[in-house]
């Protein structure tokens, strides 16, 4: 019986090649898109899931309340985690991590290790980071102990054993010993680094006494709780702990700390205290919906085309019923055909997905998958999904076809029912409604990204080259050596540039009432050339100047947001006001206009600037656009002459600033590509229905042409019914798309409006696509010789 089912199924598929191709193509593309999106969603949802104790690991985070604001930060003071471990038996272990950058040298080999992490010796007790070589208990215990990932270790040692080897760190050449090599860290992990340095190196050598500093924030802290302890229960005990341990400090500083525990698995997608690698649960939801929609469109194609062809198979059903075939047998036959078609699509989908995985990794900017063989459980899930789709999508056509009355169909009086026609029209409307919503969403995403790329940021970032001296004392000599190079317009030095990180400083600034008001303010250390170098405009007062000797020790420049924070109605009112910050006291000499020193997803925050040459490691070089390669070569030559022990590396300011939008750009690209796929599948289904509708009306078209109907009138006749459905879909989809994208835009502090022309363009585009798809068959039918079409009847 099964063999007979398969034989009949293959015969029908081969007989109707066009419809089989459209169905298989639509399901293949739909399954492939769904499979790739599922890989992405699984990657995001399983962040840090490789840690076997993930359900007991919590990130410790802090709210810092000052008289001016409340700061929600993902870091803690250095003293918090060790003290909590000592005071609470509920805490089994803790570890702190902090990012850094080191110049690393071994003979003639030298690299600037940007992915350096300081970590406590308990790192391997809390996280499942597997050491291939070395003892996990002692690998990060002593000062200047190093642990490399496999990939990083090969960079220095090749195939040789790195354990016990000595490397030199930083320009001073501190000797450090390799004590461990770990497996490369999974891509979906919060802990990302190539070289791990013992925390004792930082807390006992570079910044002695850091472990006891309750007001110095900079550590990302994780707690491993005992199996019987709940995070919420421990969190309730932390206010009393802070009052006991840091109450006096908080009173003196007029600040209040509040500690919270975030479950490790929630940090990536759900935490509002974002990091560079933060994900978005909204994006996960969006792509999940897109996957469902694409698969739904493919299934709708199948149902529509199968039921539309019911007239052709009516006689087959009539004959088989006359010879005794029961309805259940016929239904099983049609469902088996549906499953077979879905399984053929499944095979093609697996092959297509395997080919597209490298491209998908590139689009997503992450190694979502190393290949189809590494995702065999998902392939199995897709196989089950294909069978389920075959059963569900084939059930309605099977019910319709198996219900035909043999007496009616064999007499030739069978026609498609009104219910069947309405169902197909409804499904086409749903199809194009989804496609139109995706078109509108794609346009809004594109407009927002374009808005972010082209918005006036308030500073100059073009032709700006940045070189990091990493604290080298020869930095000023290098900067001076650049003077006179023809392609260089100007230079400046600073601790930070827009789009990069910067410290937050405990500050006291005189407010409108004349009192010193406490606030934690963003801080840039700069030199005298920084403000003109970046074309920052003064709102009041003056920039730093070498004409004023006290500017190096007693002057501060703030932005407009800072002047408003302290109650000033105009920037001029802030000039001459007192400040205290990190051991310095003086007066505000200038107020610069607000500029976007962080992403457009954030409101412009209060910013302070001070002259501090020793901390200004970043050299910004404004270059002429005429001969960039020659200018870079000249800069590199001066670098090697001044700082030969350091590798030369640079980046351009515009590219660096735009890095903040990488996740949004990836979202835009992925969303655009999947929207195109959805539209493509919808058009495939529309093409099939138009083709079948035209075939059914062959005689009518012939008669109309004999009666004098023009090609245009026939094309209009065949197209108008489909275009009406597309317009109806537009009316339904538009408000839904508007609401969804309006909610999406709320995550941006600076955003574009959803313009009316977006909907007009979507309507025009969808109508054009639908008309082009339908008219392909309509024109072909209209140009047919009426003698042939009438003879065929």
PDB file of C-alpha atoms in Angstrom, residues 326-477:
ATOM      1  CA  UNK A 326     -13.199   4.747   1.247  1.00  0.00           C
ATOM      2  CA  UNK A 327     -12.774   8.434   2.125  1.00  0.00           C
ATOM      3  CA  UNK A 328     -10.173   7.629   4.819  1.00  0.00           C
ATOM      4  CA  UNK A 329      -7.989   5.831   2.251  1.00  0.00           C
ATOM      5  CA  UNK A 330      -8.150   8.796  -0.107  1.00  0.00           C
ATOM      6  CA  UNK A 331      -7.338  11.221   2.714  1.00  0.00           C
ATOM      7  CA  UNK A 332      -4.297   9.123   3.658  1.00  0.00           C
ATOM      8  CA  UNK A 333      -3.189   9.145   0.034  1.00  0.00           C
ATOM      9  CA  UNK A 334      -3.345  12.931  -0.214  1.00  0.00           C
ATOM     10  CA  UNK A 335      -1.684  13.452   3.196  1.00  0.00           C
ATOM     11  CA  UNK A 336       1.116  11.029   2.197  1.00  0.00           C
ATOM     12  CA  UNK A 337       1.644  13.107  -0.973  1.00  0.00           C
ATOM     13  CA  UNK A 338       1.852  16.200   1.201  1.00  0.00           C
ATOM     14  CA  UNK A 339       4.382  14.585   3.547  1.00  0.00           C
ATOM     15  CA  UNK A 340       6.471  13.368   0.601  1.00  0.00           C
ATOM     16  CA  UNK A 341       6.581  16.856  -0.871  1.00  0.00           C
ATOM     17  CA  UNK A 342       7.604  18.295   2.509  1.00  0.00           C
ATOM     18  CA  UNK A 343      10.343  15.684   2.928  1.00  0.00           C
ATOM     19  CA  UNK A 344      11.729  16.504  -0.523  1.00  0.00           C
ATOM     20  CA  UNK A 345      11.718  20.162   0.539  1.00  0.00           C
ATOM     21  CA  UNK A 346      13.426  19.124   3.788  1.00  0.00           C
ATOM     22  CA  UNK A 347      16.323  17.501   1.893  1.00  0.00           C
ATOM     23  CA  UNK A 348      16.803  20.625  -0.216  1.00  0.00           C
ATOM     24  CA  UNK A 349      16.435  22.829   2.884  1.00  0.00           C
ATOM     25  CA  UNK A 350      19.232  20.973   4.699  1.00  0.00           C
ATOM     26  CA  UNK A 351      21.510  21.330   1.672  1.00  0.00           C
ATOM     27  CA  UNK A 352      20.634  25.033   1.280  1.00  0.00           C
ATOM     28  CA  UNK A 353      21.141  25.710   5.004  1.00  0.00           C
ATOM     29  CA  UNK A 354      24.550  23.991   4.933  1.00  0.00           C
ATOM     30  CA  UNK A 355      25.587  26.253   2.058  1.00  0.00           C
ATOM     31  CA  UNK A 356      24.240  29.399   3.738  1.00  0.00           C
ATOM     32  CA  UNK A 357      25.645  28.908   7.280  1.00  0.00           C
ATOM     33  CA  UNK A 358      28.998  30.669   6.516  1.00  0.00           C
ATOM     34  CA  UNK A 359      27.118  33.615   4.970  1.00  0.00           C
ATOM     35  CA  UNK A 360      24.706  33.678   7.907  1.00  0.00           C
ATOM     36  CA  UNK A 361      27.631  33.742  10.361  1.00  0.00           C
ATOM     37  CA  UNK A 362      29.065  36.674   8.453  1.00  0.00           C
ATOM     38  CA  UNK A 363      25.752  38.551   8.459  1.00  0.00           C
ATOM     39  CA  UNK A 364      25.189  37.993  12.170  1.00  0.00           C
ATOM     40  CA  UNK A 365      28.785  38.899  13.062  1.00  0.00           C
ATOM     41  CA  UNK A 366      29.034  35.792  15.252  1.00  0.00           C
ATOM     42  CA  UNK A 367      29.973  32.149  14.810  1.00  0.00           C
ATOM     43  CA  UNK A 368      26.392  30.957  15.220  1.00  0.00           C
ATOM     44  CA  UNK A 369      27.273  27.541  13.831  1.00  0.00           C
ATOM     45  CA  UNK A 370      30.411  25.818  12.543  1.00  0.00           C
ATOM     46  CA  UNK A 371      28.462  23.725  10.041  1.00  0.00           C
ATOM     47  CA  UNK A 372      25.423  21.548   9.478  1.00  0.00           C
ATOM     48  CA  UNK A 373      27.060  18.501  11.133  1.00  0.00           C
ATOM     49  CA  UNK A 374      27.422  20.400  14.405  1.00  0.00           C
ATOM     50  CA  UNK A 375      23.651  20.891  14.469  1.00  0.00           C
ATOM     51  CA  UNK A 376      22.354  17.368  13.878  1.00  0.00           C
ATOM     52  CA  UNK A 377      19.772  17.624  16.720  1.00  0.00           C
ATOM     53  CA  UNK A 378      18.327  20.693  14.978  1.00  0.00           C
ATOM     54  CA  UNK A 379      18.325  18.833  11.645  1.00  0.00           C
ATOM     55  CA  UNK A 380      16.327  16.110  13.370  1.00  0.00           C
ATOM     56  CA  UNK A 381      13.934  18.710  14.713  1.00  0.00           C
ATOM     57  CA  UNK A 382      13.556  20.141  11.197  1.00  0.00           C
ATOM     58  CA  UNK A 383      12.756  16.625   9.895  1.00  0.00           C
ATOM     59  CA  UNK A 384      10.010  16.235  12.493  1.00  0.00           C
ATOM     60  CA  UNK A 385       8.761  19.727  11.636  1.00  0.00           C
ATOM     61  CA  UNK A 386       8.652  18.770   7.927  1.00  0.00           C
ATOM     62  CA  UNK A 387       6.497  15.721   8.713  1.00  0.00           C
ATOM     63  CA  UNK A 388       4.208  17.775  10.979  1.00  0.00           C
ATOM     64  CA  UNK A 389       3.910  20.494   8.314  1.00  0.00           C
ATOM     65  CA  UNK A 390       3.092  17.818   5.761  1.00  0.00           C
ATOM     66  CA  UNK A 391       0.307  16.438   7.968  1.00  0.00           C
ATOM     67  CA  UNK A 392      -1.135  19.825   9.015  1.00  0.00           C
ATOM     68  CA  UNK A 393      -0.815  21.572   5.651  1.00  0.00           C
ATOM     69  CA  UNK A 394      -2.062  18.484   3.819  1.00  0.00           C
ATOM     70  CA  UNK A 395      -5.051  17.814   6.086  1.00  0.00           C
ATOM     71  CA  UNK A 396      -7.370  20.489   4.691  1.00  0.00           C
ATOM     72  CA  UNK A 397      -6.699  19.699   1.006  1.00  0.00           C
ATOM     73  CA  UNK A 398      -7.088  15.986   1.830  1.00  0.00           C
ATOM     74  CA  UNK A 399     -10.458  16.632   3.486  1.00  0.00           C
ATOM     75  CA  UNK A 400     -11.632  18.734   0.528  1.00  0.00           C
ATOM     76  CA  UNK A 401     -10.494  16.281  -2.157  1.00  0.00           C
ATOM     77  CA  UNK A 402     -11.736  13.155  -0.387  1.00  0.00           C
ATOM     78  CA  UNK A 403     -15.192  14.689   0.160  1.00  0.00           C
ATOM     79  CA  UNK A 404     -16.081  14.969  -3.550  1.00  0.00           C
ATOM     80  CA  UNK A 405     -19.294  13.140  -4.589  1.00  0.00           C
ATOM     81  CA  UNK A 406     -18.522  10.708  -7.454  1.00  0.00           C
ATOM     82  CA  UNK A 407     -21.883  11.214  -9.207  1.00  0.00           C
ATOM     83  CA  UNK A 408     -21.328  14.991  -9.425  1.00  0.00           C
ATOM     84  CA  UNK A 409     -17.690  14.973 -10.506  1.00  0.00           C
ATOM     85  CA  UNK A 410     -18.053  12.180 -13.073  1.00  0.00           C
ATOM     86  CA  UNK A 411     -20.928  14.049 -14.769  1.00  0.00           C
ATOM     87  CA  UNK A 412     -18.529  17.009 -15.140  1.00  0.00           C
ATOM     88  CA  UNK A 413     -20.689  19.423 -13.136  1.00  0.00           C
ATOM     89  CA  UNK A 414     -18.081  19.947 -10.429  1.00  0.00           C
ATOM     90  CA  UNK A 415     -16.868  23.491  -9.741  1.00  0.00           C
ATOM     91  CA  UNK A 416     -14.756  25.006  -7.013  1.00  0.00           C
ATOM     92  CA  UNK A 417     -16.918  25.878  -4.021  1.00  0.00           C
ATOM     93  CA  UNK A 418     -17.464  29.438  -2.810  1.00  0.00           C
ATOM     94  CA  UNK A 419     -15.997  28.452   0.561  1.00  0.00           C
ATOM     95  CA  UNK A 420     -12.842  27.207  -1.152  1.00  0.00           C
ATOM     96  CA  UNK A 421     -12.474  30.420  -3.138  1.00  0.00           C
ATOM     97  CA  UNK A 422     -12.992  32.556  -0.018  1.00  0.00           C
ATOM     98  CA  UNK A 423     -10.464  30.483   1.911  1.00  0.00           C
ATOM     99  CA  UNK A 424      -7.830  30.940  -0.792  1.00  0.00           C
ATOM    100  CA  UNK A 425      -8.502  34.667  -0.938  1.00  0.00           C
ATOM    101  CA  UNK A 426      -8.225  34.879   2.832  1.00  0.00           C
ATOM    102  CA  UNK A 427      -4.932  32.994   2.830  1.00  0.00           C
ATOM    103  CA  UNK A 428      -3.500  35.204   0.062  1.00  0.00           C
ATOM    104  CA  UNK A 429      -4.523  38.261   2.109  1.00  0.00           C
ATOM    105  CA  UNK A 430      -2.723  36.854   5.170  1.00  0.00           C
ATOM    106  CA  UNK A 431       0.337  36.094   3.052  1.00  0.00           C
ATOM    107  CA  UNK A 432       0.650  39.566   1.640  1.00  0.00           C
ATOM    108  CA  UNK A 433      -0.347  41.154   4.933  1.00  0.00           C
ATOM    109  CA  UNK A 434       2.707  39.537   6.522  1.00  0.00           C
ATOM    110  CA  UNK A 435       4.900  40.557   3.578  1.00  0.00           C
ATOM    111  CA  UNK A 436       3.681  44.174   3.649  1.00  0.00           C
ATOM    112  CA  UNK A 437       4.234  44.386   7.408  1.00  0.00           C
ATOM    113  CA  UNK A 438       7.798  43.165   6.851  1.00  0.00           C
ATOM    114  CA  UNK A 439       8.309  45.726   4.045  1.00  0.00           C
ATOM    115  CA  UNK A 440       7.153  48.548   6.356  1.00  0.00           C
ATOM    116  CA  UNK A 441       9.313  47.252   9.213  1.00  0.00           C
ATOM    117  CA  UNK A 442      12.359  46.996   6.930  1.00  0.00           C
ATOM    118  CA  UNK A 443      11.898  50.604   5.775  1.00  0.00           C
ATOM    119  CA  UNK A 444      11.583  51.869   9.356  1.00  0.00           C
ATOM    120  CA  UNK A 445      14.724  49.962  10.440  1.00  0.00           C
ATOM    121  CA  UNK A 446      16.617  51.350   7.432  1.00  0.00           C
ATOM    122  CA  UNK A 447      15.447  54.915   8.154  1.00  0.00           C
ATOM    123  CA  UNK A 448      16.483  54.665  11.814  1.00  0.00           C
ATOM    124  CA  UNK A 449      19.928  53.336  10.919  1.00  0.00           C
ATOM    125  CA  UNK A 450      20.323  56.039   8.262  1.00  0.00           C
ATOM    126  CA  UNK A 451      19.252  58.648  10.840  1.00  0.00           C
ATOM    127  CA  UNK A 452      21.898  57.398  13.270  1.00  0.00           C
ATOM    128  CA  UNK A 453      24.643  57.362  10.632  1.00  0.00           C
ATOM    129  CA  UNK A 454      23.904  60.849   9.335  1.00  0.00           C
ATOM    130  CA  UNK A 455      22.835  62.766  12.429  1.00  0.00           C
ATOM    131  CA  UNK A 456      24.996  65.737  13.399  1.00  0.00           C
ATOM    132  CA  UNK A 457      26.971  64.373  16.346  1.00  0.00           C
ATOM    133  CA  UNK A 458      28.321  67.729  17.452  1.00  0.00           C
ATOM    134  CA  UNK A 459      31.957  66.838  16.742  1.00  0.00           C
ATOM    135  CA  UNK A 460      34.210  66.125  13.765  1.00  0.00           C
ATOM    136  CA  UNK A 461      35.040  62.471  13.136  1.00  0.00           C
ATOM    137  CA  UNK A 462      36.108  62.426   9.473  1.00  0.00           C
ATOM    138  CA  UNK A 463      39.749  61.800   8.488  1.00  0.00           C
ATOM    139  CA  UNK A 464      40.596  61.367  12.176  1.00  0.00           C
ATOM    140  CA  UNK A 465      43.202  58.695  12.884  1.00  0.00           C
ATOM    141  CA  UNK A 466      43.596  57.388  16.467  1.00  0.00           C
ATOM    142  CA  UNK A 467      46.774  55.790  17.846  1.00  0.00           C
ATOM    143  CA  UNK A 468      46.934  54.355  21.379  1.00  0.00           C
ATOM    144  CA  UNK A 469      50.249  54.934  23.174  1.00  0.00           C
ATOM    145  CA  UNK A 470      49.114  52.724  26.123  1.00  0.00           C
ATOM    146  CA  UNK A 471      50.730  54.975  28.731  1.00  0.00           C
ATOM    147  CA  UNK A 472      54.148  55.070  27.067  1.00  0.00           C
ATOM    148  CA  UNK A 473      56.128  58.028  28.470  1.00  0.00           C
ATOM    149  CA  UNK A 474      57.395  58.802  24.952  1.00  0.00           C
ATOM    150  CA  UNK A 475      53.889  59.634  23.795  1.00  0.00           C
ATOM    151  CA  UNK A 476      54.424  63.405  23.895  1.00  0.00           C
ATOM    152  CA  UNK A 477      57.653  63.042  21.913  1.00  0.00           C
TER     153      UNK A 477
END
